[in-house]
Coordinates of C-alpha atoms and ligand atoms in Angstrom, one line a residue:
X1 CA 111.4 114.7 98.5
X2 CA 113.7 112.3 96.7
X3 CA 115.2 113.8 93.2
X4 CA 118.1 111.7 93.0
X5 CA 117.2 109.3 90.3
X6 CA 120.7 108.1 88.6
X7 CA 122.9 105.7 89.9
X8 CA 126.2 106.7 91.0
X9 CA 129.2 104.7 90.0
X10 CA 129.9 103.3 93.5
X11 CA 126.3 102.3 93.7
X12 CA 126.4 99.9 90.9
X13 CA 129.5 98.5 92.3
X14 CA 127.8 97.8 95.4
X15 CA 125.0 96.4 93.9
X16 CA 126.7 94.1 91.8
X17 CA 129.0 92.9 94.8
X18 CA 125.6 92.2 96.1
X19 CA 124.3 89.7 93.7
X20 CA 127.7 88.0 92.8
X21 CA 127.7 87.3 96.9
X22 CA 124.2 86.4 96.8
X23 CA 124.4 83.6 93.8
X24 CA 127.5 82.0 95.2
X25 CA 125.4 81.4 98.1
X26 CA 122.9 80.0 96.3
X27 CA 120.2 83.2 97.1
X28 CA 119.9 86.4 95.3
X29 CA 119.5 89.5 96.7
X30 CA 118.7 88.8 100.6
X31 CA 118.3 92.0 102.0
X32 CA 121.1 91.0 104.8
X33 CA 123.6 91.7 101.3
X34 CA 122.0 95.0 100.9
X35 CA 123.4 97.2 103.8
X36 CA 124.9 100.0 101.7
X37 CA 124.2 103.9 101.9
X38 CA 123.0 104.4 98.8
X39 CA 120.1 102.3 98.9
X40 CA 118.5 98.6 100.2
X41 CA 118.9 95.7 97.8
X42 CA 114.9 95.4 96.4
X43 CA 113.2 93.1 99.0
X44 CA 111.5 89.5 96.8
X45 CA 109.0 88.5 98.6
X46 CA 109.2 84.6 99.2
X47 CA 107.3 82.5 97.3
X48 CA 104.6 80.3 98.1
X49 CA 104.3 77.7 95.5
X50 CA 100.4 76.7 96.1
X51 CA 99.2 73.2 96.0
X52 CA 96.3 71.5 95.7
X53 CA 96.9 68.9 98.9
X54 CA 97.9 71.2 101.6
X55 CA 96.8 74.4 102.7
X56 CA 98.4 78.1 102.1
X57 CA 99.3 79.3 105.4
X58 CA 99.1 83.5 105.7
X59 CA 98.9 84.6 109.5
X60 CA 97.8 88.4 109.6
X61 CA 100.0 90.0 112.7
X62 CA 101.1 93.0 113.8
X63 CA 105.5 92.8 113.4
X64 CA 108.2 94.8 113.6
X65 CA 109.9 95.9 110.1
X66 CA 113.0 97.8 109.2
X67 CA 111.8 100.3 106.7
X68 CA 115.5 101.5 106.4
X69 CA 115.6 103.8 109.5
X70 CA 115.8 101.1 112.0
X71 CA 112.9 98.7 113.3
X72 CA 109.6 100.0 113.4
X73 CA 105.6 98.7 114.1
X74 CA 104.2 97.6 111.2
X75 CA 101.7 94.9 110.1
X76 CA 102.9 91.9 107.5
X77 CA 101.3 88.4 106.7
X78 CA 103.2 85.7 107.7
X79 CA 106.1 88.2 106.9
X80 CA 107.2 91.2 108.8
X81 CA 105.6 94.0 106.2
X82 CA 103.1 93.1 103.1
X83 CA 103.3 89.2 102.6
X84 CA 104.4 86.0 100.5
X85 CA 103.7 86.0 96.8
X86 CA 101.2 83.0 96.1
X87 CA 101.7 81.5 92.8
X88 CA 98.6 79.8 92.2
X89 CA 97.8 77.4 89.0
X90 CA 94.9 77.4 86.9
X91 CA 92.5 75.2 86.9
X92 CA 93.6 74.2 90.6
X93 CA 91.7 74.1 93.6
X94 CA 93.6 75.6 96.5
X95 CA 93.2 75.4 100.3
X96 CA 93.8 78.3 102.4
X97 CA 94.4 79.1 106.3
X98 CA 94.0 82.6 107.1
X99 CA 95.0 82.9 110.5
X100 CA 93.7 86.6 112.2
X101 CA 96.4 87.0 114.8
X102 CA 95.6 91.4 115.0
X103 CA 93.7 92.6 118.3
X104 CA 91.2 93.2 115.7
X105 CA 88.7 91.7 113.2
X106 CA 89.8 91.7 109.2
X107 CA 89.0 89.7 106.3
X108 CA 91.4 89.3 103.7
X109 CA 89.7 89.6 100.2
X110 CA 91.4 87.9 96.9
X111 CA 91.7 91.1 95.0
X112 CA 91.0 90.3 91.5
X113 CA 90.5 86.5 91.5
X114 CA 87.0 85.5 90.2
X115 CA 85.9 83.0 93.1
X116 CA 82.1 82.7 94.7
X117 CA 81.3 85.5 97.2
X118 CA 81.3 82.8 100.0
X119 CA 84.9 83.1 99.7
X120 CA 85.9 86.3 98.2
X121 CA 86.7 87.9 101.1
X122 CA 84.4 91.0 101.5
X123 CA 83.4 92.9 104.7
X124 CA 80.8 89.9 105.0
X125 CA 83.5 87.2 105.1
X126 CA 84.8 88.4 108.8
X127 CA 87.4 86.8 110.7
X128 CA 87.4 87.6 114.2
X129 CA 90.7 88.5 116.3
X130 CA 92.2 85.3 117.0
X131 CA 90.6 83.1 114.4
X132 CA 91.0 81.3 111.3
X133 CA 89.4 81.1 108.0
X134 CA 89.9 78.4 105.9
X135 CA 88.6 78.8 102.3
X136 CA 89.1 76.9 99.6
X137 CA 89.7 78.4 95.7
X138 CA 89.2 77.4 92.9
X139 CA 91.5 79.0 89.9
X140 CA 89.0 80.0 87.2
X141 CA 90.8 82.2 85.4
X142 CA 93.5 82.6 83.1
X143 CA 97.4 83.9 84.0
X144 CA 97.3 87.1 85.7
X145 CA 99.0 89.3 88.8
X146 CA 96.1 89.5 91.7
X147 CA 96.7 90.6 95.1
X148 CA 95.0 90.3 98.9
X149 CA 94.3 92.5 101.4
X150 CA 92.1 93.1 104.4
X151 CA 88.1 94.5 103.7
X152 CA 86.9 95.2 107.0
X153 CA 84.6 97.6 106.7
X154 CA 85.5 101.0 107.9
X155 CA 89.0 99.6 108.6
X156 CA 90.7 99.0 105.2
X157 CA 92.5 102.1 105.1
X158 CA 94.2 101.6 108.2
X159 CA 94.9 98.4 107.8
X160 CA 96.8 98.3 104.2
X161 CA 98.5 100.7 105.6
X162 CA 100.1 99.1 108.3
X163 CA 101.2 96.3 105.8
X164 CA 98.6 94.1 105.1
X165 CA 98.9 93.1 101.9
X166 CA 100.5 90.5 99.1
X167 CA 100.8 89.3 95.5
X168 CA 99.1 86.3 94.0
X169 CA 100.4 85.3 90.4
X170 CA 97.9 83.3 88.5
X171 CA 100.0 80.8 86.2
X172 CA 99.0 78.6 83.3
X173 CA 102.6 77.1 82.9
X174 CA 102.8 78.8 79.4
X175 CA 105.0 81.6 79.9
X176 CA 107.9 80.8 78.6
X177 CA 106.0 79.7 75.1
X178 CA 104.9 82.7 75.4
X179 CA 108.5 84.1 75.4
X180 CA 108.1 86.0 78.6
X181 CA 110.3 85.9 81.6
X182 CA 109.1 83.6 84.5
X183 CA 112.2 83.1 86.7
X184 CA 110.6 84.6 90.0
X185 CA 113.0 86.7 91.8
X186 CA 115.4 87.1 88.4
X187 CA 113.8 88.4 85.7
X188 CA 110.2 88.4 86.9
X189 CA 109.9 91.0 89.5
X190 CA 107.3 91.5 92.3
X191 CA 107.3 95.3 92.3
X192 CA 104.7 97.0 94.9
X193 CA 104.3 100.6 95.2
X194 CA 103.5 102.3 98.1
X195 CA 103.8 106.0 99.8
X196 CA 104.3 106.2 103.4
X197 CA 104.7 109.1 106.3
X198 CA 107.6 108.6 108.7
X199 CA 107.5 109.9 112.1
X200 CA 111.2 111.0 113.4
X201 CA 111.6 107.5 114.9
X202 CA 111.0 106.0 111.7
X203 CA 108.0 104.3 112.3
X204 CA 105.0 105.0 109.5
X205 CA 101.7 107.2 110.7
X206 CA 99.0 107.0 109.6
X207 CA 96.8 110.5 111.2
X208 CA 94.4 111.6 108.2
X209 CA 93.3 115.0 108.5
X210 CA 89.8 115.6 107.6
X211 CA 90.9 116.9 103.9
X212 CA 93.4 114.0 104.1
X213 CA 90.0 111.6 104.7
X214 CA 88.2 113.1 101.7
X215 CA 90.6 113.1 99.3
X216 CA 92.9 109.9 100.4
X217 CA 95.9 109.4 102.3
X218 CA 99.0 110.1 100.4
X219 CA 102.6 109.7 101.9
X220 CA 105.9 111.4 101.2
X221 CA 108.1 108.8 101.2
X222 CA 108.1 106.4 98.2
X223 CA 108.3 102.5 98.4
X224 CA 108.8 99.6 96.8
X225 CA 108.5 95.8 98.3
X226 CA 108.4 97.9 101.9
X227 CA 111.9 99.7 101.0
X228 CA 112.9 103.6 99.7
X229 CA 114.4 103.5 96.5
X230 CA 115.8 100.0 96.8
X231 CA 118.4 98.7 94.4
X232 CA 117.9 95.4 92.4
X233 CA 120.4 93.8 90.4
X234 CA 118.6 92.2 87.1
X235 CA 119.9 90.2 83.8
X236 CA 121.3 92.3 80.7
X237 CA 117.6 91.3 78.7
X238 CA 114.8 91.1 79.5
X239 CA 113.2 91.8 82.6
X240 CA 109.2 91.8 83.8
X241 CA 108.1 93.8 86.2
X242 CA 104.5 92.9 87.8
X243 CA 104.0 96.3 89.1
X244 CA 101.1 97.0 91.8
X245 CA 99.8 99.6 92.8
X246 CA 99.0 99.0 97.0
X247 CA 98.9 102.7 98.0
X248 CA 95.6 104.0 100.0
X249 CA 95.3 107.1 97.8
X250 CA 98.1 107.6 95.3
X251 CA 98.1 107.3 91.5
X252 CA 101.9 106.9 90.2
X253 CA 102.6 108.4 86.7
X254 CA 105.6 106.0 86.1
X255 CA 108.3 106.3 83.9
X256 CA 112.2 105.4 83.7
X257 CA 114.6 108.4 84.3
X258 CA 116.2 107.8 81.1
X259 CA 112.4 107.9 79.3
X260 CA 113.5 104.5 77.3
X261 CA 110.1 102.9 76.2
X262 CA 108.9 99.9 77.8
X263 CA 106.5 97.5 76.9
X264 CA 102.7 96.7 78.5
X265 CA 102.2 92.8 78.7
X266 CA 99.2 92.3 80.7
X267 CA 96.8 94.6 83.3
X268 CA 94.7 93.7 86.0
X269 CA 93.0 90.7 84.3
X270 CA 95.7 88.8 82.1
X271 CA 97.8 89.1 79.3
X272 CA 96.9 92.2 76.2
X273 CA 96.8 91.0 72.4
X274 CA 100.3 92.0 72.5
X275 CA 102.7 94.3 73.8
X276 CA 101.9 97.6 74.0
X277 CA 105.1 100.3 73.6
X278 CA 104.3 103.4 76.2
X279 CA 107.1 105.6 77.9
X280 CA 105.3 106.6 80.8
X281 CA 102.5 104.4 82.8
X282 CA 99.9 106.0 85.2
X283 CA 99.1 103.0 87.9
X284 CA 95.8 103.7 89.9
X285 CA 95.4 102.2 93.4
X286 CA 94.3 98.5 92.9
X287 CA 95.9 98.0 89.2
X288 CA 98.0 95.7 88.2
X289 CA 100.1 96.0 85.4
X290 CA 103.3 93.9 84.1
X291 CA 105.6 95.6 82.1
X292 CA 108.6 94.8 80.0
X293 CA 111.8 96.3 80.3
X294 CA 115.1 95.4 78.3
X295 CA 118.1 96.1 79.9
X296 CA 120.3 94.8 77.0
X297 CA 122.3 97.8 77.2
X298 CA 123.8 97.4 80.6
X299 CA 123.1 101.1 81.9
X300 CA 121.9 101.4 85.1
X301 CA 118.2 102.9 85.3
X302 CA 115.9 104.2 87.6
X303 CA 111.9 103.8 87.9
X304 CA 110.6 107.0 88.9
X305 CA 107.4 108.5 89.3
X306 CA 106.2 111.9 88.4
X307 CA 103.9 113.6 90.7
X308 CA 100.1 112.6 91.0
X309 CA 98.2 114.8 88.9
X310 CA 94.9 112.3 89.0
X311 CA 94.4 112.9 92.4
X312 CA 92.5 115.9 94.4
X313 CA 89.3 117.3 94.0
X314 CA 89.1 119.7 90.8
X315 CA 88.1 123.6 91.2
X316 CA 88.1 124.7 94.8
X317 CA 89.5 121.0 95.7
X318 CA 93.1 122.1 94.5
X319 CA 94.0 122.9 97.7
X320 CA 93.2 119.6 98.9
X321 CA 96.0 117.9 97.0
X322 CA 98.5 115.8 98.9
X323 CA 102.3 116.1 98.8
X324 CA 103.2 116.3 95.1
X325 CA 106.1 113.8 95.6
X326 CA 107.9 112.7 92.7
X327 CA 110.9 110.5 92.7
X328 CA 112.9 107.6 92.7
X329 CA 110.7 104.1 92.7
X330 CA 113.2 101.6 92.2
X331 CA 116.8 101.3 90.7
X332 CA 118.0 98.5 88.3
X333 CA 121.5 97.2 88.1
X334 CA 121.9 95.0 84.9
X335 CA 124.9 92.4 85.8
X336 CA 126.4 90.1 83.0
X337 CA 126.6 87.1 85.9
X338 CA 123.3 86.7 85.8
X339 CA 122.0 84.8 82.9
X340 CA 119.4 86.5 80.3
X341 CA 117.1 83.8 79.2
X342 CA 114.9 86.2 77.8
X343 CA 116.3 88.9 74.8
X344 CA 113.1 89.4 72.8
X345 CA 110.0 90.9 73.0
X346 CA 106.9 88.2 72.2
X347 CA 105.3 89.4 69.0
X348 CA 101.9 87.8 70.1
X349 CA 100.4 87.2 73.6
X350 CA 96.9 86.2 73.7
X351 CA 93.7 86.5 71.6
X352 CA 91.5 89.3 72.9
X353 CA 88.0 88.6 71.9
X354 CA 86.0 92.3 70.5
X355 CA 84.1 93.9 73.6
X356 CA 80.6 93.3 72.9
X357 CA 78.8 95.2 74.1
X358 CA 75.6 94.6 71.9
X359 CA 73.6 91.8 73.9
X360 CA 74.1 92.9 77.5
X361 CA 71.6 92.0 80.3
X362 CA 70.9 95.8 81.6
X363 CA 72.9 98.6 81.9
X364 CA 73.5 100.9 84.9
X365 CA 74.9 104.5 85.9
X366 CA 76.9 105.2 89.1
X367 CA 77.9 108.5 90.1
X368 CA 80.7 108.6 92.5
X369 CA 79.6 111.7 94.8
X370 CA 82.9 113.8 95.6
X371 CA 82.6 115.5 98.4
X372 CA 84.2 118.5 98.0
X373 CA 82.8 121.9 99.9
X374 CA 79.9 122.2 98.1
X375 CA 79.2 118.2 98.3
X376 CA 79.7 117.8 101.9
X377 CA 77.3 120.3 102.6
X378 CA 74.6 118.9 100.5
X379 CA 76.1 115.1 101.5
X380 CA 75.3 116.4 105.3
X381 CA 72.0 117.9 104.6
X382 CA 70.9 114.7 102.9
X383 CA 71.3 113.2 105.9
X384 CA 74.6 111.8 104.2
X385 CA 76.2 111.5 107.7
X386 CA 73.8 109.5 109.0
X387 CA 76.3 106.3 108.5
X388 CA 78.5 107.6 110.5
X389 CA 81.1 104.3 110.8
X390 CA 83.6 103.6 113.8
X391 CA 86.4 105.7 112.8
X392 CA 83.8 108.8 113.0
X393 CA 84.3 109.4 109.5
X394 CA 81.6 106.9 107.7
X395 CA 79.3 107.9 105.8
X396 CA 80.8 111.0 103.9
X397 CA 81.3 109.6 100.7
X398 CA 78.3 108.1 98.5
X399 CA 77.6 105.9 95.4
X400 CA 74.2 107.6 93.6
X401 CA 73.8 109.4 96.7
X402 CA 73.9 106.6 99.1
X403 CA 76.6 105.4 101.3
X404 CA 77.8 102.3 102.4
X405 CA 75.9 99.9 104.0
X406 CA 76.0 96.2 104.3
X407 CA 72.2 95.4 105.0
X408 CA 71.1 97.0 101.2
X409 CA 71.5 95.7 97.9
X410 CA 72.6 97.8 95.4
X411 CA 72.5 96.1 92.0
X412 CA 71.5 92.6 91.0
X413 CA 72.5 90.8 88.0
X414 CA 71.6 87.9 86.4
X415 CA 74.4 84.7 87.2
X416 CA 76.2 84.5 83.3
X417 CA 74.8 87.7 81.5
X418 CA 77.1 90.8 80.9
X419 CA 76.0 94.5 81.6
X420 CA 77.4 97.9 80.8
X421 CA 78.2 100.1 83.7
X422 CA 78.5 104.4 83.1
X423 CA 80.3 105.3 86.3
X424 CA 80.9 109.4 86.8
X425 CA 83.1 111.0 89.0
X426 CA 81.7 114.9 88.8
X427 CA 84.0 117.1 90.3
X428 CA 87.8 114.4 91.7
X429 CA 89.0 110.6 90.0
X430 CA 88.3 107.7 91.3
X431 CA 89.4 104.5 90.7
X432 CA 86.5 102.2 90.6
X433 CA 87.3 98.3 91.6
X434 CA 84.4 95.5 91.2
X435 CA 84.7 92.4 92.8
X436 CA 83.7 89.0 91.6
X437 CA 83.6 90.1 87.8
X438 CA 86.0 90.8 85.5
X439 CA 85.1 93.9 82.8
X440 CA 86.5 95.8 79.8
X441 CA 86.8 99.4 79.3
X442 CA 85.2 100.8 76.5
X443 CA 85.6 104.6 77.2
X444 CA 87.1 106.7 79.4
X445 CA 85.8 110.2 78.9
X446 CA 84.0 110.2 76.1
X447 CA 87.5 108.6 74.4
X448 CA 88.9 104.7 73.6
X449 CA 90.5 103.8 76.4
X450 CA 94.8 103.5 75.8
X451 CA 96.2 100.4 74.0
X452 CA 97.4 99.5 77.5
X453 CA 94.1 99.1 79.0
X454 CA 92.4 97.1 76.6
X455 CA 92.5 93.4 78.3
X456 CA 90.3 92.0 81.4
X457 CA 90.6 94.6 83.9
X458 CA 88.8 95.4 87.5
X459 CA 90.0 98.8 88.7
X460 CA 89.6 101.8 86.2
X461 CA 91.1 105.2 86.9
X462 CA 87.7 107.3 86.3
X463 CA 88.4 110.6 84.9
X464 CA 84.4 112.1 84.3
X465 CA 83.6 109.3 82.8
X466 CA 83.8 105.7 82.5
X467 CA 81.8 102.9 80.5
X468 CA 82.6 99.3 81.5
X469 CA 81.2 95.9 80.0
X470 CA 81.1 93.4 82.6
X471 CA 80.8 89.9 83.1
X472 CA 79.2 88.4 85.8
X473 CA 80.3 84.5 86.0
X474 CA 80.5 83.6 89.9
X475 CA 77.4 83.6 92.4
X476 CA 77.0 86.1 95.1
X477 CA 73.7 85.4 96.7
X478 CA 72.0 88.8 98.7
X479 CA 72.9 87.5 102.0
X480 CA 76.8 87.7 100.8
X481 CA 77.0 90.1 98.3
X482 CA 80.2 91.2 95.9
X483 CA 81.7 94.9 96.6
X484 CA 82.2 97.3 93.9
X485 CA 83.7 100.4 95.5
X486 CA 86.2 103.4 95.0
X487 CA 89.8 101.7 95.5
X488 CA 91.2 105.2 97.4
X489 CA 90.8 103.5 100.7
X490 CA 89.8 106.2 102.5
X491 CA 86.8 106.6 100.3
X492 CA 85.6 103.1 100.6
X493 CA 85.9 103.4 104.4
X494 CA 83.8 106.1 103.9
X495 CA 81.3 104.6 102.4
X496 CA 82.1 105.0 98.7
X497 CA 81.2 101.3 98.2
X498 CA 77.8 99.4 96.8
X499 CA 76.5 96.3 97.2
X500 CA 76.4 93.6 94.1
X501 CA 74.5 90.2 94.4
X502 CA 74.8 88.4 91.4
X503 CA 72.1 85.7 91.2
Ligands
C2O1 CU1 91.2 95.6 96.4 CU2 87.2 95.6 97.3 O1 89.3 95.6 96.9
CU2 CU1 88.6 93.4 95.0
CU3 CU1 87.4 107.8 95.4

């Protein structure tokens, strides 16, 4: 467990050598400038500017990554562990060439981009070993942080893990009237958070036990960008940080080691009404959030999270919790040789229209089945095992009783109509994604959901009880349906996952 959280005075010399050496040069924090004991310079993803006339390449392999304790297998697309960030534009149409070079079949699903179910990338949307999917998207949607990963099902969990996954930043070009920072790999910040377990070598494992496979897979070694408690040197002002959360099974309760507030721009969907002041931020697998942080001051600060308290089942469950790690995320250097372009906070963002829920379509209740002692038992005597999947463990976990499957349709809704979904998680939290539509939270528990959740989202962290208004805007006929599903991968695997056609 890592408690260490501030920065030692030799530390922030070395990490300011690093970025002085790294702007003469021209590039800023290459990891190659990094080697010091105290901590990797923060990995930035490189950045694929996406156009309109030529195709986004991302090949899916298996690699070899240094996760700080020398190389090690991993997984990576077109990158030796998680992938490029895409910054796509709206309103754009963009080609894509997924290239499936694993010994195995994947898809890769666009995780929180509203696009046709023909190209969305669900378990339907297979790519065979040695095969390439070419889709084309079209950018619907306003500015927001979205991600990719693989959707095979059965094979998710394993799969994310081993480092399949990257960011996509939707863009309208209006940031900086906005007044938010948009320098990519300066004062806008890919930050993706992940738990791993090492084995002695220093390669990652991934062996579930079976209480590991009903309540998730949590690691106990924090990450960010594919590196432990990496060091990133940032401008005196103001820095955003589009934090992900691309862990199979592990909520982190985020704050900064010196508790200074920082500010909520924008979650899953795009931008809040305006910034939202909190001094902690709990980050549920599959959210998005982008934060503002000032570092005006010039003090070195760590991220850190506080140990998962969302996750594990409830009662009896308790001893089912994974390794309460708590820790360092992330450290930031703030260094006066890089320029701060941005010293304010925006006053305004965005207009967020009043959730509506008045003239919906239908509304619908889902019960996410838990699976804890009790549950199995009555799960296996319902014949809840009768999916069993090809990682032996399909079929546990169930949505209104009923696990996965991809021949049944679950819920249909009308093409350009909104519903209200109540979704209940009895006895353990989920958090509950939807693909294809983008929804609001009205209540989490019986309460108003925090200030910071109140934009377009598509995960929500259910705790009892959650009631979402959706909107259902892109087609998914029944013979290619949209997922909504529990985003702890090991559920969804599991068969904690529906079927939506939208019609
Ligand atoms: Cu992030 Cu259905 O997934
Ligand atoms: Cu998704
Ligand atoms: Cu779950």
């Amino acid at each position: 467990m890592r408690t260490s959280i501030s920065l030692t005075r030799r530390e922030a010399i070395l990490a300011s050598g690093v970025a002085t050496a790294g702007l003469l040069l021209g590039v800023r924090r290459l990891p190659a400038f990094a080697a010091s004991g105290d901590g990797p310079a923060l990995p930035i993803p490189r950045l694929i500017e996406a156009r309109s006339d030529r195709p986004v390449v991302l090949a899916m392999a298996a690699s070899r990554h240094d996760f700080g304790r020398g190389q090690a297998a991993s997984a990576g697309i077109s990158a030796s562990y998680l992938g490029p960030v895409v910054r796509v534009q709206s309103g754009d149409t963009v080609p894509f060439q997924v290239e499936n070079r694993l010994s195995e079949d994947t898809t890769l699903h666009w995780h929180g981009l509203l696009v046709p179910s023909a190209v969305d990338g669900g378990p339907h949307n297979t790519i065979a070993a040695g095969a390439t999917w070419s889709p084309e998207l079209k950018i619907a949607q306003g500015p927001a942080t979205t991600w990719f990963h693989p959707h095979p099902h059965g094979r998710t969990a394993r799969q994310v893990y081993s480092g399949l996954a990257g960011m996509m930043i939707v863009s309208d070009q209006g940031d900086r009237d906005r007044g938010l920072p948009a320098d990519y790999g300066v004062d806008d910040l890919p930050i993706v958070l992940q738990d791993k377990r090492f084995d002695r070598s220093g390669t990652p494992v991934y062996r579930p036990s079976m209480m590991e496979l009903m309540d998730g897979f949590q690691g106990d070694t924090l990450l960010v960008n594919g590196a432990i408690a990496p060091v990133a040197a940032v401008p005196a002002g103001m820095v955003r940080l589009r934090v992900l959360n691309a862990a199979n099974a592990r909520n982190f309760d985020l704050r900064f080691a010196d508790r200074r507030p920082f500010h909520v721009v924008a979650n899953d969907g795009g931008y809040l009404g305006e910034p939202v002041e909190v001094r902690r931020l709990v980050v549920a697998p599959g959210e998005r959030y982008e934060v503002l942080v000032d570092f005006a001051g010039g003090a070195a600060v760590a991220l850190v999270t506080d140990a998962d308290t969302q996750h594990g089942s409830s009662g009896m469950g308790m001893m089912m919790m994974g390794p309460a790690v708590a820790g360092t995320m992330v450290r930031f250097v703030p260094n006066d040789r890089i320029a701060a372009k941005v010293t304010r906070l925006p006053q305004k963002l965005g207009a967020l229209p009043q959730a509506d829920t008045g003239a919906v379509a239908a509304r619908r209740s889902f019960v996410l089945d838990p699976m804890a002692m009790g549950g199995m038992m009555g799960g296996m005597g319902g014949g809840g095992m009768a999916g069993m999947g090809g990682d032996g463990m399909g079929g546990m976990r169930t949505i209104n009783g009923r696990s996965f499957d991809m021949k049944r349709i679950d819920a249909t809704a009308k093409l350009g109509t909104s519903e209200v979904w109540e979704i209940s998680a009895p006895q353990m939290n989920h958090p509950f994604h939807v693909h294809g539509a983008s929804f609001r939270v009205i209540s989490i528990d019986g309460r108003k959901p925090p200030a910071e959740q109140a934009g377009l989202k598509d995960v929500v962290l259910v705790q009892n009880k959650a009631e979402i208004l959706l909107r259902f805007e892109k087609p998914a006929p029944a013979a290619m349906p949209y997922m909504f599903h529990c985003h702890i991968l090991e559920h969804e695997d599991q068969g904690m996952m529906g079927q939506l056609a939208v019609v």
